[in-house]
mmCIF file of C-alpha atoms in Angstrom:
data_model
loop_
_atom_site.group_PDB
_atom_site.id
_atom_site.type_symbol
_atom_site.label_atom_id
_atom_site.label_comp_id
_atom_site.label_asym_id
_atom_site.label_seq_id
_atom_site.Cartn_x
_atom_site.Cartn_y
_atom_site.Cartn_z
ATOM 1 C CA UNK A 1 -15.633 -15.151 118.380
ATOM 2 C CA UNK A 2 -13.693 -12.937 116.118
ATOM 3 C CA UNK A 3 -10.386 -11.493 116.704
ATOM 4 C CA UNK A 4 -12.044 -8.116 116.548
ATOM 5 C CA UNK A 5 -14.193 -8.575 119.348
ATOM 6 C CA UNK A 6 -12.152 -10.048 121.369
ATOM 7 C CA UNK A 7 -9.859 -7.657 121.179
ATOM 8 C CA UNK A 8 -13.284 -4.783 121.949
ATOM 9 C CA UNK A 9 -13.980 -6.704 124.986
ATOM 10 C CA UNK A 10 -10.018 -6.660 126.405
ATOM 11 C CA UNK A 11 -9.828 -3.253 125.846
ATOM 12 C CA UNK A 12 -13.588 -2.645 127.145
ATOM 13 C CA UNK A 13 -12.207 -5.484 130.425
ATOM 14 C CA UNK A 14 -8.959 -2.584 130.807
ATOM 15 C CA UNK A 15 -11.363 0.272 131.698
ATOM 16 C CA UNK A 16 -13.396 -2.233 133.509
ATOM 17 C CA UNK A 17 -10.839 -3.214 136.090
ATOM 18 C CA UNK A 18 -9.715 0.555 136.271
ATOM 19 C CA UNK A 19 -13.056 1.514 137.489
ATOM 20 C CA UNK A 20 -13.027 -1.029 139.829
ATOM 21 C CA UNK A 21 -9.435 -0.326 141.116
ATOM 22 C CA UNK A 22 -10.665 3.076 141.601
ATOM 23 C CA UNK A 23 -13.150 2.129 143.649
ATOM 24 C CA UNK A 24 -11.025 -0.166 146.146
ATOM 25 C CA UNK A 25 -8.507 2.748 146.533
ATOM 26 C CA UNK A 26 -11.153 5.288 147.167
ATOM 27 C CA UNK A 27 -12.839 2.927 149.922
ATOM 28 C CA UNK A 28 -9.078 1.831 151.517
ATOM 29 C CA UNK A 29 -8.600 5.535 151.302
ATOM 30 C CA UNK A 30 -11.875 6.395 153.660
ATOM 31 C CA UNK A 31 -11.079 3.625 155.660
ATOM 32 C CA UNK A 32 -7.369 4.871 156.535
ATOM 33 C CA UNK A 33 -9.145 8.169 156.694
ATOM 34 C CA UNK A 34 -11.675 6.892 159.303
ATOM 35 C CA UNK A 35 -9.202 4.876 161.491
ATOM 36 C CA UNK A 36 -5.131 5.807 160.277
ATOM 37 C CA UNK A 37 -2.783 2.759 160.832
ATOM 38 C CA UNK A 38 -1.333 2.657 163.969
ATOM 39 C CA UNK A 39 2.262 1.673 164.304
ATOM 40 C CA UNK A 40 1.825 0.879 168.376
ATOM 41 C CA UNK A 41 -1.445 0.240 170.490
ATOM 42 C CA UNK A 42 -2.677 -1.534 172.859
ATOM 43 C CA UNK A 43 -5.882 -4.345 173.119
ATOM 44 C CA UNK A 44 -8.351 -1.995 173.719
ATOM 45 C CA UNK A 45 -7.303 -0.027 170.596
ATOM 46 C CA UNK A 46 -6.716 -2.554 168.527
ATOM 47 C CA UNK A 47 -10.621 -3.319 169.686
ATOM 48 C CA UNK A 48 -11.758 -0.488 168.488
ATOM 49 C CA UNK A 49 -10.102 0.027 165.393
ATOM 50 C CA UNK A 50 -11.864 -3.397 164.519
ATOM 51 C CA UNK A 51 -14.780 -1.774 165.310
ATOM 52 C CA UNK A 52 -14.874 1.451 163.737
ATOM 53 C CA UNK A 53 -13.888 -0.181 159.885
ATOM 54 C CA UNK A 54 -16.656 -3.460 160.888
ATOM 55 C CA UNK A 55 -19.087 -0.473 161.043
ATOM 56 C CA UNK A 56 -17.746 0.985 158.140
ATOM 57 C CA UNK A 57 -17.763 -2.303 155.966
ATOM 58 C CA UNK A 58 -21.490 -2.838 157.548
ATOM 59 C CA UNK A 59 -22.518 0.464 156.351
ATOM 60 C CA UNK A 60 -21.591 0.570 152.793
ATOM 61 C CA UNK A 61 -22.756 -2.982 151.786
ATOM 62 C CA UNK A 62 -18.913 -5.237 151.867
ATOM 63 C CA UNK A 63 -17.373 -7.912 154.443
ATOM 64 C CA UNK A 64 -14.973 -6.892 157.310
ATOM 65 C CA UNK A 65 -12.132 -8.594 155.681
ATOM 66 C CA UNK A 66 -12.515 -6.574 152.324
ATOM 67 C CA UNK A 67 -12.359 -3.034 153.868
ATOM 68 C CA UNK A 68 -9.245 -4.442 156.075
ATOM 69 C CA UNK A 69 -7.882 -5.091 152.754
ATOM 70 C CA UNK A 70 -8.232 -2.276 150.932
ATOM 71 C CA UNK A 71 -7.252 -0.140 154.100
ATOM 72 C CA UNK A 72 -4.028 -2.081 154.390
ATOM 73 C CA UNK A 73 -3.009 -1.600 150.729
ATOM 74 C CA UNK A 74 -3.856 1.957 150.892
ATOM 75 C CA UNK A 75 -1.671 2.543 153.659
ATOM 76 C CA UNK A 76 1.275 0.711 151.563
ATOM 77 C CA UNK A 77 1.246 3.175 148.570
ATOM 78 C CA UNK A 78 0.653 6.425 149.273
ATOM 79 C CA UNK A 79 -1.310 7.916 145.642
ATOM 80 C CA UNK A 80 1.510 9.649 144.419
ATOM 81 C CA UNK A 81 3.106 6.295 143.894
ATOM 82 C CA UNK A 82 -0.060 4.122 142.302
ATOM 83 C CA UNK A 83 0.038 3.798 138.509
ATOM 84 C CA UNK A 84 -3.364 4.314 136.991
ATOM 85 C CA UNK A 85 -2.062 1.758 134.507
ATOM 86 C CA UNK A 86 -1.706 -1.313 137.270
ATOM 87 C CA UNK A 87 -4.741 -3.205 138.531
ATOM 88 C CA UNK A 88 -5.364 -2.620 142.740
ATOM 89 C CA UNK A 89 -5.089 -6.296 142.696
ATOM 90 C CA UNK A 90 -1.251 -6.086 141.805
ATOM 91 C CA UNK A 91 -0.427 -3.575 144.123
ATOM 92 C CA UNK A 92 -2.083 -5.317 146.650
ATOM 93 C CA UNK A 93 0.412 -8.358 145.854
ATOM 94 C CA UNK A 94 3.487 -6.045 146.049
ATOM 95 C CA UNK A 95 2.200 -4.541 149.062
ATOM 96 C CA UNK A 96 3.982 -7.661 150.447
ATOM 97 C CA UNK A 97 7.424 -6.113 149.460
ATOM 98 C CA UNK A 98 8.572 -4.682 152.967
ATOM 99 C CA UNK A 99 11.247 -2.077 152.023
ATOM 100 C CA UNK A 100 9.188 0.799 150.656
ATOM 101 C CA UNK A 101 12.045 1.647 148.432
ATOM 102 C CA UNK A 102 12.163 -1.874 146.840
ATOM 103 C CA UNK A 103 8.436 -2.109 146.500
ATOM 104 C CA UNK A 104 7.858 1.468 144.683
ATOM 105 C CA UNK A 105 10.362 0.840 142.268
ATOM 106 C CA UNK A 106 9.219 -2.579 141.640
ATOM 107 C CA UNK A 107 5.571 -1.153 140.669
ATOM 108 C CA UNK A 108 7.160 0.660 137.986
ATOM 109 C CA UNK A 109 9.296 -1.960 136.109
ATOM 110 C CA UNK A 110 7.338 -4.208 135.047
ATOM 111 C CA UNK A 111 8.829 -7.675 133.373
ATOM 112 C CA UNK A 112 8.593 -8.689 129.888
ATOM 113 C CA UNK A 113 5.135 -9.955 128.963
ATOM 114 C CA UNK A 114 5.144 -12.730 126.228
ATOM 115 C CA UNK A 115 2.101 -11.510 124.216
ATOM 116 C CA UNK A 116 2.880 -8.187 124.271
ATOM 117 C CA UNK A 117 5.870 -5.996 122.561
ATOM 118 C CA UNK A 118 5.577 -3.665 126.162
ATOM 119 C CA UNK A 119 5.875 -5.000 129.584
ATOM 120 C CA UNK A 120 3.346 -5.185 131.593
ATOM 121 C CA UNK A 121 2.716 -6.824 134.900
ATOM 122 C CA UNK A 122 0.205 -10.092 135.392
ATOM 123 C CA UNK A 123 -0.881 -11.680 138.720
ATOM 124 C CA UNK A 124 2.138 -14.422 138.107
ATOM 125 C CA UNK A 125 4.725 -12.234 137.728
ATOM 126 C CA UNK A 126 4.157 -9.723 140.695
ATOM 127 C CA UNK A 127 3.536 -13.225 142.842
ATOM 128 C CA UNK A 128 6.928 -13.691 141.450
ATOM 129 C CA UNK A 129 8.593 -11.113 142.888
ATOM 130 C CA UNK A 130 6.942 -11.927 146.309
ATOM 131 C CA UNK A 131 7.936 -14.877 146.539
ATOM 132 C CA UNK A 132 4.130 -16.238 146.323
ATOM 133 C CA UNK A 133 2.889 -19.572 144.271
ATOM 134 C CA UNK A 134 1.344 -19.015 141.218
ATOM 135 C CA UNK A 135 -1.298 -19.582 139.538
ATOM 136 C CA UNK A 136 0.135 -21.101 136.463
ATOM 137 C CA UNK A 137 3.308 -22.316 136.871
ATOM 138 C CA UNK A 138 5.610 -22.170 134.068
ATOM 139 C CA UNK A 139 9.324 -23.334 134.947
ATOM 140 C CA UNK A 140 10.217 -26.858 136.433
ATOM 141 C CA UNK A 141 10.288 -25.467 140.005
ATOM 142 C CA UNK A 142 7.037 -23.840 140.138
ATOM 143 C CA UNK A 143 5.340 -27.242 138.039
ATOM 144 C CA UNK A 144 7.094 -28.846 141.046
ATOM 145 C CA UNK A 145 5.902 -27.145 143.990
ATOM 146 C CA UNK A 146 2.307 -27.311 142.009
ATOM 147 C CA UNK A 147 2.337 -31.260 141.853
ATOM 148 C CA UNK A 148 3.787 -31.075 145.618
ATOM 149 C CA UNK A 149 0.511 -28.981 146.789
ATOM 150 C CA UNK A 150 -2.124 -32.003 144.715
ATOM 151 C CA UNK A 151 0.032 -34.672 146.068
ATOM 152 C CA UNK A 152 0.284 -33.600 149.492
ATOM 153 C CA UNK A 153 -1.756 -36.694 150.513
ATOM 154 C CA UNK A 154 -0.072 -39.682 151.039
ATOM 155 C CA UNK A 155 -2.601 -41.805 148.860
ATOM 156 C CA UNK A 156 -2.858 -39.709 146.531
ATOM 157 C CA UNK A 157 1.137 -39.225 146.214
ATOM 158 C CA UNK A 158 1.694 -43.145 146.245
ATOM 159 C CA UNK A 159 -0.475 -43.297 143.140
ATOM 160 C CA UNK A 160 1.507 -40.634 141.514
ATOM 161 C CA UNK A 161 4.490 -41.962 142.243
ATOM 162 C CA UNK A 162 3.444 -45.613 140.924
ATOM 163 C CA UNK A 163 2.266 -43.710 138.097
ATOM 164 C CA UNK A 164 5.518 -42.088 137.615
ATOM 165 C CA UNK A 165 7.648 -44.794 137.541
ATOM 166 C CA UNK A 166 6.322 -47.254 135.328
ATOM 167 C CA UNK A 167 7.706 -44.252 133.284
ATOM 168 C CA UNK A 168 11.686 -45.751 132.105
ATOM 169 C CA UNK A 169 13.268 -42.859 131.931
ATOM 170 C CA UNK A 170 11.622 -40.976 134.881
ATOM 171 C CA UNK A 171 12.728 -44.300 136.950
ATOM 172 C CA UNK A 172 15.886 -44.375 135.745
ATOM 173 C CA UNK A 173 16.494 -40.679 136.717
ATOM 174 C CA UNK A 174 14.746 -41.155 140.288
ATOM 175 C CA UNK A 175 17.211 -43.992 141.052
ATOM 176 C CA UNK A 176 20.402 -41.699 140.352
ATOM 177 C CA UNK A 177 19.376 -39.492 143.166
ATOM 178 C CA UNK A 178 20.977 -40.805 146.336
ATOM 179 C CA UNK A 179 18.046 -40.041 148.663
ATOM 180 C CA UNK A 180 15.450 -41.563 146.643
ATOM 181 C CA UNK A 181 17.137 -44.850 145.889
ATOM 182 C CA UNK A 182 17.662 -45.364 149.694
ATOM 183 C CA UNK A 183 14.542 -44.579 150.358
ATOM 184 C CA UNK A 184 13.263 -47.078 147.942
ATOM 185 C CA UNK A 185 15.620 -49.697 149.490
ATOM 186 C CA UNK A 186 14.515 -48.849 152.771
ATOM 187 C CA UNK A 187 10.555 -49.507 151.142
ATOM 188 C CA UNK A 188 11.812 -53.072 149.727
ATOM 189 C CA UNK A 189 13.468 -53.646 153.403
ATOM 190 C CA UNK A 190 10.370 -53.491 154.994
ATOM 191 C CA UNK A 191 8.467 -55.198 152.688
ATOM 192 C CA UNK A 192 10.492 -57.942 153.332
ATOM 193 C CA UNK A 193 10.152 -58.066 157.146
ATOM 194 C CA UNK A 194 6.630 -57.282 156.845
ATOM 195 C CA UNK A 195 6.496 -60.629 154.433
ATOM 196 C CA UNK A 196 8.488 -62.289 156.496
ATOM 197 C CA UNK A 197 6.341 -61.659 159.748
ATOM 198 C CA UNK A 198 3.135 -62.589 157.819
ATOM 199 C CA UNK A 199 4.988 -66.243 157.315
ATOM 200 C CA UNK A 200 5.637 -65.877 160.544
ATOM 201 C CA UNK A 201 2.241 -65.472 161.904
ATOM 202 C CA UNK A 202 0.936 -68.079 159.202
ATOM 203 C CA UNK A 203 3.181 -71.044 160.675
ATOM 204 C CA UNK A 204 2.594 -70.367 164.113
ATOM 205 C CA UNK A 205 -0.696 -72.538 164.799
ATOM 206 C CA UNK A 206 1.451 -75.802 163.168
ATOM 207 C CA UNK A 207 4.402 -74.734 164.744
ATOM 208 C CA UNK A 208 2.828 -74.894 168.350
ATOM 209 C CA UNK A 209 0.780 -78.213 166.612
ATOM 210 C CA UNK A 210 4.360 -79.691 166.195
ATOM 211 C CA UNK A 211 5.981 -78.316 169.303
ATOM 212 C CA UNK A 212 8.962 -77.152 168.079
ATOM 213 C CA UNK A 213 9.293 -74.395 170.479
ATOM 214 C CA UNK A 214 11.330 -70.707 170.154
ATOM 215 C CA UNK A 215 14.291 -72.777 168.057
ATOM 216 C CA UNK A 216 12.426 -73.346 165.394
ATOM 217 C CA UNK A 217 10.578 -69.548 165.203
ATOM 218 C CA UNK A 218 13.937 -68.563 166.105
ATOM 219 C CA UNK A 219 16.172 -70.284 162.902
ATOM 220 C CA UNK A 220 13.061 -69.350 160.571
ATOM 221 C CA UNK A 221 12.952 -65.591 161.350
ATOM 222 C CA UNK A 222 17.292 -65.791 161.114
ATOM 223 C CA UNK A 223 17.193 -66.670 157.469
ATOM 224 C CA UNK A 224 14.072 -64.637 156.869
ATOM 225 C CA UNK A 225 16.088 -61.711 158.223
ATOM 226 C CA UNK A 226 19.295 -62.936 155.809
ATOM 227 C CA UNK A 227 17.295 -62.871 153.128
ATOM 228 C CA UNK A 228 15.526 -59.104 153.874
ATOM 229 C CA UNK A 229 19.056 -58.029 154.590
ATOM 230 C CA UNK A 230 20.329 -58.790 151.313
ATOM 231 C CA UNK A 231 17.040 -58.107 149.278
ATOM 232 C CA UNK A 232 18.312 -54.322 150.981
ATOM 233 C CA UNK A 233 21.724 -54.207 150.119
ATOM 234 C CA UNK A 234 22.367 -56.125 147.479
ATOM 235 C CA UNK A 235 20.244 -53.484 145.319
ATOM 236 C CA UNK A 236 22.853 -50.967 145.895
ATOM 237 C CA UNK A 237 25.830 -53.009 144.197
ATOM 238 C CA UNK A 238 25.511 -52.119 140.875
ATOM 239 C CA UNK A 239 28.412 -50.210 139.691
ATOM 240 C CA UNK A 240 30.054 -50.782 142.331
ATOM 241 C CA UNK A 241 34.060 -51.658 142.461
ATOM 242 C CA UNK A 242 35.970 -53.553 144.902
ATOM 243 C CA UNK A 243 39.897 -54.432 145.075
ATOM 244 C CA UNK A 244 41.482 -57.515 145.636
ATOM 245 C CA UNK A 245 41.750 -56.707 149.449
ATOM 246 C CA UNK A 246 37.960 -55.997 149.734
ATOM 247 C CA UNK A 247 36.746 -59.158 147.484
ATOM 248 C CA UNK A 248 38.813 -61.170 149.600
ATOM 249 C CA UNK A 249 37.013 -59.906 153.070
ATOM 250 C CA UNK A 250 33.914 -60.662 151.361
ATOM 251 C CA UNK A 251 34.778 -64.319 149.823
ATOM 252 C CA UNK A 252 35.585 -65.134 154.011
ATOM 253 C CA UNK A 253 32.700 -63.821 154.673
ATOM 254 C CA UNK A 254 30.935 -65.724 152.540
ATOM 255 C CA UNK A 255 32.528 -68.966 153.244
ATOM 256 C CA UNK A 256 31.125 -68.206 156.830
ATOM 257 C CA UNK A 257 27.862 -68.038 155.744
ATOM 258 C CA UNK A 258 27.839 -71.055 153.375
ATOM 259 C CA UNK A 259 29.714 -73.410 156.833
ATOM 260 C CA UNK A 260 26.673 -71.811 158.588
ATOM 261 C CA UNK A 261 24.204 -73.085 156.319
ATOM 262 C CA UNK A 262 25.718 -76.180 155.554
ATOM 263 C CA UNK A 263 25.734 -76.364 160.171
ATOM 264 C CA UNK A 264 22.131 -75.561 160.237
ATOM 265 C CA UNK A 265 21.282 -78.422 157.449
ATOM 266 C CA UNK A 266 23.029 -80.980 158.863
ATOM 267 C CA UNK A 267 21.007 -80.092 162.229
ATOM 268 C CA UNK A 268 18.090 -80.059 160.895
ATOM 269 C CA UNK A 269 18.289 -82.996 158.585
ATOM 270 C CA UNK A 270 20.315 -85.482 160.195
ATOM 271 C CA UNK A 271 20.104 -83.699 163.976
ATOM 272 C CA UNK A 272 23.790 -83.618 164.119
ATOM 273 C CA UNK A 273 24.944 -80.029 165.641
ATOM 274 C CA UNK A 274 28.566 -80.639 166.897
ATOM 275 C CA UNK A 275 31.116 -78.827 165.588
ATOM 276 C CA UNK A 276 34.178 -80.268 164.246
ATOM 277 C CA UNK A 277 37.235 -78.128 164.302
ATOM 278 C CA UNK A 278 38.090 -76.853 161.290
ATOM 279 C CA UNK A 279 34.412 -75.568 161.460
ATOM 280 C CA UNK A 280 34.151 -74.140 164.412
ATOM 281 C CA UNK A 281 37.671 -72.108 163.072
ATOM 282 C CA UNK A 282 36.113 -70.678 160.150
ATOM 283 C CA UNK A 283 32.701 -69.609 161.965
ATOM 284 C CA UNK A 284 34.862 -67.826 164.285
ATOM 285 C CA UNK A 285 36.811 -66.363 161.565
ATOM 286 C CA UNK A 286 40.346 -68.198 162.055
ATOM 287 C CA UNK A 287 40.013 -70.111 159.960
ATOM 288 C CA UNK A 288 40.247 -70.342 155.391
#
């Protein structure tokens, strides 16, 4: 198609969608004309003000919901304040605006178009000035709240996600956000417990085969835990500083946990479970 003709048909499209516009005012008009808006009213009214534009829709050929439409719109802008130049579609978006003041003066400044030396108003930018989603979004919001609406499925939002960050530098930027890296954490935590049940469940027939009883469950689900625990936190350490004071509350700490292991090997390998003293000090924490 050449640039001339396409250019014939806009043009020819312009007068197309004025006629048309023409006709929704004219049949809101009749409509408001047949049953005015009604600012109070009871059931019964409301009844038959349903009734009397139903009949009216039914009579000229279009649905209910149309007629209710055009009526509505019609009530909003009175015809001295329609422009001839802006679809019926557009001022039934800015029919939305509730101060009448605000929404008349909005009709007639109309933002910059990007095609066009004059502005001129487009579905987008009057849903805009609503407040509405558009149609094509064109800043990082609106592309947002787009993706948000196709991913609002939680199968289809995993994939996306997965998708997403095998991406470096979309992962990278995903982890600086507090919120998602806990929630990420949180993801791995579980994982881990979930894991760590399904071991679980696995060893059970030869654990009741060996007769070990609830100690045995008991110790494997303890380091299983250990394990998750760390697989959660230990994540979040990078970058992370400490001072002498707090590396030193974490060496005892650690020391506690390495006596403890060292106690539960030399119970389960050589059955020996007493405590000697200078143990039992540094499991309880009195001790170096």
């Amino acid at each position: 198609m050449t640039r001339e003709r396409y250019d014939e048909l806009v043009k020819l499209g312009r007068d197309w969608v004025a006629t048309m516009s023409s006709a929704q005012w004219q049949v809101g008009d009749a409509a408001l004309e047949i049953e005015p808006m009604r600012t109070h009213g009871g059931p019964k009214e409301m009844f038959n003000v349903s009734e009397a534009i139903r009949l009216f829709a039914e009579d000229i050929g279009l649905a209910y919901t149309t007629v209710r439409d055009y009526r509505w719109v019609a009530s909003r802008w009175p015809k001295q304040r329609r422009r001839s130049d802006v679809s019926h579609t557009i001022h039934k978006i800015l029919a939305s605006i509730p101060d009448e003041v605000e929404r008349f003066k909005a009709v007639n400044n109309p933002p910059p178009h990007p095609r066009y030396a004059s502005p001129r108003w487009t579905n987008d930018s009057a849903k805009r000035v609503v407040g509405w989603k558009v149609d094509s979004p064109q800043d990082v919001q609106e592309k947002v709240e787009a993706i948000h609406d196709l991913a609002s499925d939680d199968a289809v939002a995993a994939v996306v996600t997965t998708d997403f960050l095998r991406r470096p530098a979309v992962a990278t930027k995903a982890m600086a956000d507090d919120t998602a890296r806990h929630a990420v954490n949180e993801a791995q935590f579980d994982r881990f417990r979930q894991q760590a049940q399904y071991v679980h469940e696995e060893a059970a027939p030869q654990l009741r085969q060996m007769e070990h009883g609830t100690q045995f469950m008991d110790l494997v689900a303890a380091c299983a835990q250990f394990v998750a625990t760390a697989g959660r936190i230990v994540p979040n350490l990078k970058g992370e500083h400490y001072d002498d004071a707090e590396r030193d509350t974490i060496e005892r700490g650690l020391a506690r946990v390495r006596a403890a292991a060292d106690w539960i090997a030399n119970a389960v390998t050589r059955g020996e479970v007493d405590l000697d003293e200078q143990l039992e000090k540094l499991l309880k924490g009195s001790g170096e």
